[in-house]
Amino acid sequence: MSNSLAPALAYETIVGLEIHVQLATKSKLFCGCATRYGQPPNSQTCPICQGLPGTLPVINQHAIELAMDVGLALDMELVSGCRWDRKHYFYPDLPKGYQTSQYDLPITRHGRLEFRDPADSEKTCVVRINRAHLEEDAGKSLHGEGIDGGTWIDLNRTGTPLLEVVTEPDLRSAQEAKAFLIQLRTILLYLGVSDCNMQEGSMRVDANVNLRIKNETETIATPIVEIKNLNSFRNAERAIEYERERQLKHWRETGERMGQRPKQTRGWDADREVTTVQREKEEAADYRYFPCPDLPPVVLSQTSIDQRRAQLPRLPQQWKSEFTRTWKLSEYDASVIVEQGRDVAEYFETVAQISQDGKRSANWITQEILRLLNERQQSISDFPIAAAKLGELVSAVSNSELDHARAREIFALWLTEPISLREAKERLGIATVSGNEVEELVNRIVAENQAAIDDYRHGKKQALGPLIAQAKQLNSNVSPAKFREALLRAIDST
Amino acid sequence: MAEKSNLTVAERISLFRSGRSSVVESTRETLRNITEKNPSLNAFIEVWSEEAIRNAELLDRKRTSGEPWGPLFGVPIAMKDNMCVAGRICSCASQMLANYRPTYGATVSERLVAADAILIGRTNMDEFAMGSGTEYSIFGKTRNPYGGIEVDTAPAGYSPGGSSGGSAVAVAAGMVPLALGSDTGGSIRQPAAFCGVFGLKPTYGRVSRFGLIAFGSSLDQIGPFANCPDDLELLFQVIAGHDRRDATSLSNTSLEHAKTKTPDKPLSEMRIGVIREHSAQELSPDVRTALEETERHLKSAGAMIVEVSLPKQEHAIATYYIIAACEAASNLSRYDGMHFGHRAQRREASESLESVIAASRGEGFGPEVKRRILLGTYALSHGYAEQYYQQATRMRQAIREDFAAAFAGVDLLLGPTTPAPAFAIGAHSQDPVAMYLTDQFTVSANLAGLPAMSIPIKLEPLNSADSTLPVAIQMHAPPCGESRLFAAARSLHSRNQMIETGAMT
Amino acid sequence: MDSHNPAETTQDVTVETICQLERLAYLRLSDEDRGSFVNDLRKILGYARSLASLDLKDFAPQTHAIDQDNVMRGDVIEPSSSVEEALANAPVVAGSFLQVPRVLE
């Protein structure tokens, strides 16, 4: 209504996330079937993951190890004697009628994750992690495929190991949720526990969202909505943002509070950019959790925990501080490189170690390589120039054996030709200019440009520029830096 | 009265060695015997005649080839119909699995084949092993070879017990020398007692459960039936052992560890505890005298008899039925008619998935299975799990501790297998609690994971002159103490043989 | 057993309870079945109720028959079933898929 006053409301958006991460094991959680993506339907199952009568599960030890890694990386408590529970519900892509999961004794719990505040890069946000538990994935349902609209079931994915990471409701905006997810994915990628490929469903996000609205007298919580199966960080951000607005509007219209309606599950419609109701359950689901009698508990000894900790790969934060300390990178450059993932960080480290020039190595990577990778939709492991070669090139520039322009020519050649630095220089006619040749060049330039030299001596520093350009014209291989050095020496000594 | 083939397994094999019989001849004889006796007893659901003869032929070839012989060479073995044999229907006597044909075999089936045994057929049972009378079966009831038909008291004859009644009867009637059953709360020992054969429930984890269609996974254990302790032990040795496909199967380390705590002993050095709480129950006079005779015999063999107490026994039945029902309700969730097994016809094209699943389960399961699914679902549901399931799991621990305390002072425990000999078919079908109480002495071994054996002691004449019913006792051993049970069984068996042959009165 | 009266029943269970269990367990019963299961469950639960009132705090819940832990397998790929084998027991098949009645989302 036009005459209604819409006072600015003080409210907070409250977001908690549940992230399903497919663990990078070769075989399934309880049987030996492979976990490959995109296989022909029902070609990657066995009696065990099909849940056929009489079959029994046996835990994949590597799934336990990967879950331990996540626990260690997120400062979590590793639960010795974690247990397996059956969560009962009927759905045709769940062949046993229950999902084997972990209920009250998850493998790891009570951790935290820090990430840069998207609203203020000087600040960090901290999100508490409630728990991360192991469970088996379900199969895939293709609805309405059969004649008479039946559903088709493919059980290839059934039994794939998932780690479900559950945060406390500590996030305060869609942007924070996205930043958290990026940081979490970066860590998981560094650990190598998952490929985090969201298109293939290796990382799936559910968001619980509601608002806390403050008026003069009280703080009112709106009903919690769970948005299911967000398949990209962008969609996660947009869906939460949409939900914030929708709930605010809904509250203004109805004043509905938490507890006044059952928990809603909504889905994100990426085309229409809205969330839609999927399910509203009157009674809370009764999963009848019950300890799985087929699986003995997993007891993590201190020794096994220590061993795993010792083998833990360096985490993003450790790489970052290494880069700023040893290679003197700015916080920003270090972050840009580290956020690209472990392969890029390792690539940088090799380049820097060979060239002994961190700053220049970082520039090549952030300005040239990342752009190219993006253009070519390529990963660093497929990039044609190996780190060692780039290291050699950067080293040559640092030692003034090459100028930047010539180095770029070599770099461009390397993108198509797998040849050595020496071969590349020969191909491009780049020869090393000897000290004597530089001296001769200096003598010639000094002799021919006395006026400019005088200008320089009288303080006109820029007078040297044209002289260096002249030298480059006379001998394209001469290093401008070395020539400049020799020229200054000559000027000083006369 | 059943005629038993008197041959032990060792004697059968020696016939093959000496060339007095071929495996094919012997197998044909077995098949003839089954064909003759099965119609009145209904022990077998299916006999794998062709495959049995084919395998017998292969074994006969092996006899002349000089290859080493497996320990069960040419011995026909009956399988309870809840153990998978690759390519064979395995139905659990249920409409739900009436046509279910697994492509995989149970570890026990594979071990038997590797031991050169001949799998002869599948035997009747209570549906999904839930029952104590082999009467809840889509294949009809099985009859005890003992007791005959008594017009007034047992018009349909006597119950073989259950749930492994078919296997017990197959051995008792001499159709086969050996059979496998499964025991979740007494399903081997109770039918063994009713049918007068030896039946062993091994220590939980000694025999792989892979390929055994689950009822109560933390209670189920496969075990042997036989007519004598030697045969029983032979079959047990073949099927026992670690299996990497069953995470609850005992590792060799665990087995070694348990065995050092339970060393073998001659009977003359054993202390045997009589379970006070069991002998204080209302027992039939036959069972009581069998217990007394057993005590006397064990004493004369040099064992020391003491009384021990298991104070939590009065709660064993309630604990067992709650836990077993919860595990069953969970295990049976997979039968939804969507992936395998019985699927109901849709009543209309628009019938929902949920409705078709519920109908499939409603049609596929029989009354006792439904009863346990309802009970287990109730005991695990929100608001009740704490007072039923949780309490039962705590009581289970208390019962385990009772046994551990008792075994600190004795080497074996002695008590009844059942309160009375076989009941008439149909006697308990109206009252589930009365039926459940027939298991009151057997469930504790499952709760505590202990080995226990039913040992036949005598045949007691029925009122009507020419019929008898077997009477048995039960012994429990500490974990992995099966060899003590075999020692006691051998001693009792030779005593009984002497009585039979009139050498002792 | 002496301390129990097998005739003791609990009145907590009604036909409504059975209907609720049917929904949870996806189990369709006939009206006749429902009536007899009410009686059975009352009897059984009445019998089992003795457990609920006991103080068993000193006993840790025991869900396994034996104490064994850390039984695991290595992360090794083993051959899967062929599609034909995988679908051998499926009631309805469509190509390489299992087919089930329409799932209403």
Short mmCIF file of C-alpha atoms in Angstrom, two decimals, chain A residues 68-379:
data_model
loop_
_atom_site.label_atom_id
_atom_site.label_comp_id
_atom_site.label_asym_id
_atom_site.label_seq_id
_atom_site.Cartn_x
_atom_site.Cartn_y
_atom_site.Cartn_z
CA MET A 68 40.58 -38.19 9.12
CA ASP A 69 42.48 -35.78 6.86
CA VAL A 70 39.50 -33.46 6.69
CA GLY A 71 39.09 -33.66 10.45
CA LEU A 72 42.74 -32.80 11.01
CA ALA A 73 42.65 -29.94 8.49
CA LEU A 74 39.56 -28.37 10.07
CA ASP A 75 40.86 -28.61 13.66
CA MET A 76 38.26 -31.20 14.47
CA GLU A 77 38.08 -33.81 17.14
CA LEU A 78 38.59 -37.31 15.71
CA VAL A 79 36.17 -39.66 17.39
CA SER A 80 37.74 -42.91 18.44
CA GLY A 81 35.20 -45.68 18.26
CA CYS A 82 32.98 -44.01 15.70
CA ARG A 83 29.93 -45.99 14.83
CA TRP A 84 27.81 -46.83 11.79
CA ASP A 85 24.10 -46.29 11.86
CA ARG A 86 21.31 -47.17 9.53
CA LYS A 87 19.01 -44.34 8.52
CA HIS A 88 15.75 -45.85 7.34
CA TYR A 89 13.63 -44.48 4.55
CA PHE A 90 12.11 -45.95 1.44
CA TYR A 91 13.18 -44.63 -1.92
CA PRO A 92 13.87 -46.67 -5.02
CA ASP A 93 17.41 -45.34 -5.44
CA LEU A 94 18.20 -46.60 -1.93
CA PRO A 95 18.20 -50.34 -2.43
CA LYS A 96 18.58 -51.46 1.19
CA GLY A 97 15.76 -49.31 2.52
CA TYR A 98 18.31 -47.61 4.72
CA GLN A 99 21.39 -45.53 4.20
CA THR A 100 24.45 -46.55 6.16
CA SER A 101 25.60 -43.34 7.80
CA GLN A 102 26.91 -42.08 11.12
CA TYR A 103 24.51 -40.64 13.62
CA ASP A 104 25.58 -39.92 17.18
CA LEU A 105 29.25 -40.92 16.88
CA PRO A 106 30.50 -39.39 13.61
CA ILE A 107 34.14 -39.91 12.70
CA THR A 108 34.97 -36.28 13.36
CA ARG A 109 33.28 -33.26 14.96
CA HIS A 110 33.67 -29.80 16.50
CA GLY A 111 35.99 -27.93 14.17
CA ARG A 112 36.37 -24.51 12.64
CA LEU A 113 37.22 -22.89 9.36
CA GLU A 114 38.54 -19.37 8.79
CA PHE A 115 38.13 -17.45 5.59
CA ARG A 116 38.50 -13.90 4.36
CA ASP A 117 35.48 -11.72 5.03
CA PRO A 118 34.02 -10.94 1.60
CA ALA A 119 32.86 -7.56 2.94
CA ASP A 120 36.23 -6.57 4.33
CA SER A 121 39.35 -8.30 3.11
CA GLU A 122 41.25 -7.21 6.22
CA LYS A 123 39.00 -9.35 8.38
CA THR A 124 38.53 -13.06 8.73
CA CYS A 125 35.32 -14.90 9.46
CA VAL A 126 35.22 -18.06 11.52
CA VAL A 127 32.63 -20.76 11.00
CA ARG A 128 32.28 -23.58 13.49
CA ILE A 129 31.99 -27.02 11.95
CA ASN A 130 29.52 -29.14 13.86
CA ARG A 131 30.53 -32.48 12.39
CA ALA A 132 31.69 -34.37 9.35
CA HIS A 133 30.42 -37.91 8.98
CA LEU A 134 30.81 -40.69 6.46
CA GLU A 135 27.89 -42.15 4.58
CA GLU A 136 27.07 -43.98 1.40
CA ASP A 137 25.57 -42.23 -1.60
CA ALA A 138 22.30 -43.34 -3.15
CA GLY A 139 21.70 -44.21 -6.79
CA LYS A 140 20.14 -42.02 -9.44
CA SER A 141 16.46 -41.76 -10.35
CA LEU A 142 15.41 -40.60 -13.77
CA HIS A 143 11.82 -39.54 -13.43
CA GLY A 144 9.12 -39.93 -16.04
CA GLU A 145 11.33 -41.90 -18.42
CA GLY A 146 9.40 -45.12 -18.67
CA ILE A 147 6.19 -45.67 -20.53
CA ASP A 148 3.33 -44.59 -18.24
CA GLY A 149 5.74 -42.13 -16.65
CA GLY A 150 7.66 -44.68 -14.60
CA THR A 151 10.96 -43.91 -12.96
CA TRP A 152 14.24 -45.44 -14.06
CA ILE A 153 16.87 -46.37 -11.54
CA ASP A 154 20.62 -46.49 -12.07
CA LEU A 155 22.54 -47.82 -9.06
CA ASN A 156 26.07 -47.02 -10.27
CA ARG A 157 26.51 -44.27 -7.69
CA THR A 158 25.04 -46.34 -4.86
CA GLY A 159 27.59 -46.86 -2.12
CA THR A 160 30.01 -44.16 -3.22
CA PRO A 161 31.64 -42.69 -0.10
CA LEU A 162 30.44 -39.26 0.94
CA LEU A 163 31.64 -37.03 3.73
CA GLU A 164 28.87 -34.77 4.95
CA VAL A 165 30.28 -31.59 6.47
CA VAL A 166 27.76 -29.76 8.63
CA THR A 167 28.42 -26.19 9.80
CA GLU A 168 26.89 -24.35 12.69
CA PRO A 169 24.55 -21.56 11.58
CA ASP A 170 27.40 -19.07 11.73
CA LEU A 171 27.20 -17.53 8.28
CA ARG A 172 25.52 -14.16 7.98
CA SER A 173 25.07 -13.59 4.27
CA ALA A 174 24.96 -15.27 0.90
CA GLN A 175 28.36 -13.77 0.16
CA GLU A 176 29.83 -15.24 3.31
CA ALA A 177 28.37 -18.61 2.42
CA LYS A 178 30.00 -18.46 -0.98
CA ALA A 179 33.36 -17.36 0.45
CA PHE A 180 33.19 -20.18 2.98
CA LEU A 181 32.45 -22.72 0.28
CA ILE A 182 35.37 -21.51 -1.84
CA GLN A 183 37.69 -21.79 1.13
CA LEU A 184 36.38 -25.23 2.04
CA ARG A 185 36.80 -26.45 -1.51
CA THR A 186 40.34 -25.07 -1.64
CA ILE A 187 41.22 -26.99 1.49
CA LEU A 188 39.61 -30.20 0.26
CA LEU A 189 41.46 -29.91 -3.03
CA TYR A 190 44.78 -29.36 -1.24
CA LEU A 191 44.08 -32.42 0.89
CA GLY A 192 43.31 -34.36 -2.27
CA VAL A 193 40.30 -35.92 -0.55
CA SER A 194 37.89 -35.05 -3.35
CA ASP A 195 37.90 -33.64 -6.84
CA CYS A 196 35.07 -31.33 -5.70
CA ASN A 197 33.63 -31.42 -9.19
CA MET A 198 30.22 -29.86 -8.74
CA GLN A 199 28.94 -30.66 -12.25
CA GLU A 200 29.51 -34.34 -11.56
CA GLY A 201 27.97 -34.06 -8.12
CA SER A 202 31.22 -34.62 -6.21
CA MET A 203 30.32 -31.63 -4.09
CA ARG A 204 26.68 -30.85 -3.27
CA VAL A 205 25.46 -28.09 -1.03
CA ASP A 206 22.30 -27.75 1.05
CA ALA A 207 21.69 -24.44 2.81
CA ASN A 208 19.55 -23.83 5.87
CA VAL A 209 18.40 -20.23 5.85
CA ASN A 210 16.30 -18.05 8.07
CA LEU A 211 16.21 -14.50 9.40
CA ARG A 212 16.51 -13.02 12.84
CA ILE A 213 14.47 -9.87 12.86
CA LYS A 214 14.83 -7.34 15.66
CA ASN A 215 12.02 -4.99 16.50
CA GLU A 216 11.76 -2.75 19.54
CA THR A 217 10.91 -5.47 21.98
CA GLU A 218 12.18 -8.80 20.73
CA THR A 219 14.16 -10.81 18.22
CA ILE A 220 11.99 -12.91 15.98
CA ALA A 221 13.25 -15.92 14.05
CA THR A 222 11.54 -16.80 10.78
CA PRO A 223 10.93 -20.49 9.94
CA ILE A 224 14.03 -22.31 8.69
CA VAL A 225 14.04 -23.30 5.06
CA GLU A 226 16.38 -25.91 3.66
CA ILE A 227 17.45 -25.31 0.08
CA LYS A 228 18.55 -28.61 -1.41
CA ASN A 229 21.13 -29.63 -3.97
CA LEU A 230 22.79 -26.36 -4.89
CA ASN A 231 25.13 -27.41 -7.64
CA SER A 232 27.39 -24.37 -7.95
CA PHE A 233 28.71 -21.73 -5.60
CA ARG A 234 27.05 -19.08 -7.71
CA ASN A 235 23.71 -20.82 -7.36
CA ALA A 236 24.28 -21.21 -3.64
CA GLU A 237 24.88 -17.49 -3.32
CA ARG A 238 21.89 -16.54 -5.45
CA ALA A 239 19.54 -18.99 -3.78
CA ILE A 240 20.42 -17.77 -0.30
CA GLU A 241 20.11 -14.18 -1.42
CA TYR A 242 16.74 -14.91 -2.98
CA GLU A 243 15.61 -16.73 0.13
CA ARG A 244 16.63 -13.78 2.33
CA GLU A 245 14.41 -11.46 0.33
CA ARG A 246 11.59 -13.94 0.09
CA GLN A 247 11.53 -14.62 3.81
CA LEU A 248 11.65 -10.91 4.62
CA LYS A 249 8.72 -10.28 2.33
CA HIS A 250 6.85 -13.29 3.65
CA TRP A 251 7.39 -12.15 7.22
CA ARG A 252 6.16 -8.67 6.43
CA GLU A 253 3.04 -10.16 4.90
CA THR A 254 2.30 -12.87 7.44
CA GLY A 255 4.42 -12.31 10.52
CA GLU A 256 5.04 -16.05 10.53
CA ARG A 257 7.64 -17.21 13.03
CA MET A 258 9.75 -20.29 13.53
CA GLY A 259 7.65 -23.12 14.88
CA GLN A 260 4.47 -21.85 13.26
CA ARG A 261 4.95 -24.04 10.23
CA PRO A 262 6.85 -27.23 9.55
CA LYS A 263 10.35 -27.08 8.13
CA GLN A 264 10.22 -26.52 4.41
CA THR A 265 12.50 -27.98 1.82
CA ARG A 266 12.91 -25.83 -1.25
CA GLY A 267 14.80 -26.23 -4.49
CA TRP A 268 16.64 -23.61 -6.55
CA ASP A 269 15.28 -23.07 -10.01
CA ALA A 270 18.34 -21.63 -11.73
CA ASP A 271 16.44 -20.61 -14.86
CA ARG A 272 13.74 -18.64 -13.10
CA GLU A 273 16.08 -17.65 -10.27
CA VAL A 274 13.60 -18.56 -7.57
CA THR A 275 13.35 -21.18 -4.86
CA THR A 276 10.31 -23.42 -5.00
CA VAL A 277 8.71 -25.65 -2.37
CA GLN A 278 9.70 -29.29 -2.68
CA ARG A 279 8.34 -30.73 0.50
CA GLU A 280 6.64 -29.67 3.65
CA LYS A 281 6.37 -32.39 6.20
CA GLU A 282 3.78 -32.26 8.94
CA GLU A 283 5.52 -34.83 11.10
CA ALA A 284 9.27 -34.90 11.38
CA ALA A 285 10.73 -37.84 9.48
CA ASP A 286 11.33 -40.80 11.79
CA TYR A 287 14.47 -42.40 10.40
CA ARG A 288 14.73 -44.95 13.24
CA TYR A 289 18.51 -44.62 13.40
CA PHE A 290 19.99 -47.82 14.63
CA PRO A 291 23.60 -49.02 14.96
CA CYS A 292 24.54 -51.20 12.01
CA PRO A 293 25.19 -54.71 13.38
CA ASP A 294 27.19 -55.67 10.28
CA LEU A 295 29.93 -53.10 10.84
CA PRO A 296 32.27 -53.18 13.81
CA PRO A 297 33.27 -49.78 15.19
CA VAL A 298 36.34 -48.00 13.86
CA VAL A 299 38.78 -47.20 16.62
CA LEU A 300 41.31 -44.48 15.78
CA SER A 301 44.38 -44.92 17.90
CA GLN A 302 46.57 -41.94 18.75
CA THR A 303 49.31 -43.57 16.69
CA SER A 304 47.12 -43.80 13.62
CA ILE A 305 46.03 -40.18 14.09
CA ASP A 306 49.63 -39.01 14.50
CA GLN A 307 50.69 -40.94 11.44
CA ARG A 308 47.95 -39.41 9.38
CA ARG A 309 48.79 -35.95 10.67
CA ALA A 310 52.44 -36.41 9.72
CA GLN A 311 51.43 -37.34 6.18
CA LEU A 312 48.98 -34.48 5.83
CA PRO A 313 49.76 -32.35 2.78
CA ARG A 314 50.51 -28.63 3.31
CA LEU A 315 47.29 -26.69 3.62
CA PRO A 316 46.46 -23.44 1.79
CA GLN A 317 47.29 -21.31 4.83
CA GLN A 318 50.68 -22.96 5.13
CA TRP A 319 51.44 -22.47 1.45
CA LYS A 320 50.42 -18.83 1.72
CA SER A 321 52.68 -18.06 4.63
CA GLU A 322 55.49 -19.94 2.94
CA PHE A 323 55.02 -17.81 -0.18
CA THR A 324 54.98 -14.51 1.68
CA ARG A 325 57.89 -15.46 3.93
CA THR A 326 60.31 -17.24 1.60
CA TRP A 327 59.39 -15.67 -1.70
CA LYS A 328 58.34 -12.27 -0.43
CA LEU A 329 55.03 -12.31 -2.25
CA SER A 330 52.33 -9.90 -1.28
CA GLU A 331 49.41 -11.32 0.69
CA TYR A 332 47.31 -10.74 -2.42
CA ASP A 333 49.58 -12.53 -4.89
CA ALA A 334 50.05 -15.40 -2.48
CA SER A 335 46.28 -15.75 -2.13
CA VAL A 336 45.68 -15.62 -5.86
CA ILE A 337 48.15 -18.43 -6.45
CA VAL A 338 47.07 -20.57 -3.52
CA GLU A 339 43.39 -20.28 -4.36
CA GLN A 340 44.14 -21.81 -7.75
CA GLY A 341 44.81 -25.08 -6.04
CA ARG A 342 47.67 -27.29 -5.09
CA ASP A 343 48.91 -27.89 -8.66
CA VAL A 344 49.34 -24.18 -9.32
CA ALA A 345 50.97 -23.61 -5.93
CA GLU A 346 53.40 -26.43 -6.60
CA TYR A 347 54.04 -25.03 -10.07
CA PHE A 348 54.82 -21.64 -8.63
CA GLU A 349 57.09 -23.12 -6.00
CA THR A 350 59.16 -24.95 -8.62
CA VAL A 351 59.45 -21.85 -10.80
CA ALA A 352 60.51 -19.78 -7.79
CA GLN A 353 63.01 -22.34 -6.57
CA ILE A 354 64.73 -22.53 -9.95
CA SER A 355 64.66 -18.83 -10.70
CA GLN A 356 65.21 -17.75 -7.10
CA ASP A 357 62.93 -14.83 -7.98
CA GLY A 358 59.56 -15.16 -6.31
CA LYS A 359 58.06 -11.89 -7.35
CA ARG A 360 58.90 -12.34 -11.04
CA SER A 361 57.71 -15.99 -10.94
CA ALA A 362 54.42 -14.88 -9.42
CA ASN A 363 53.96 -12.22 -12.09
CA TRP A 364 54.44 -14.72 -14.89
CA ILE A 365 51.94 -17.05 -13.35
CA THR A 366 49.26 -14.59 -12.38
CA GLN A 367 49.55 -12.43 -15.50
CA GLU A 368 50.33 -14.93 -18.23
CA ILE A 369 49.59 -18.46 -17.23
CA LEU A 370 46.31 -18.06 -15.36
CA ARG A 371 44.93 -16.01 -18.23
CA LEU A 372 45.97 -18.69 -20.72
CA LEU A 373 44.60 -21.51 -18.62
CA ASN A 374 41.33 -19.71 -18.43
CA GLU A 375 41.24 -19.05 -22.17
CA ARG A 376 42.17 -22.59 -23.02
CA GLN A 377 39.99 -24.17 -20.30
CA GLN A 378 43.04 -26.12 -19.29
CA SER A 379 44.50 -27.22 -16.01
#
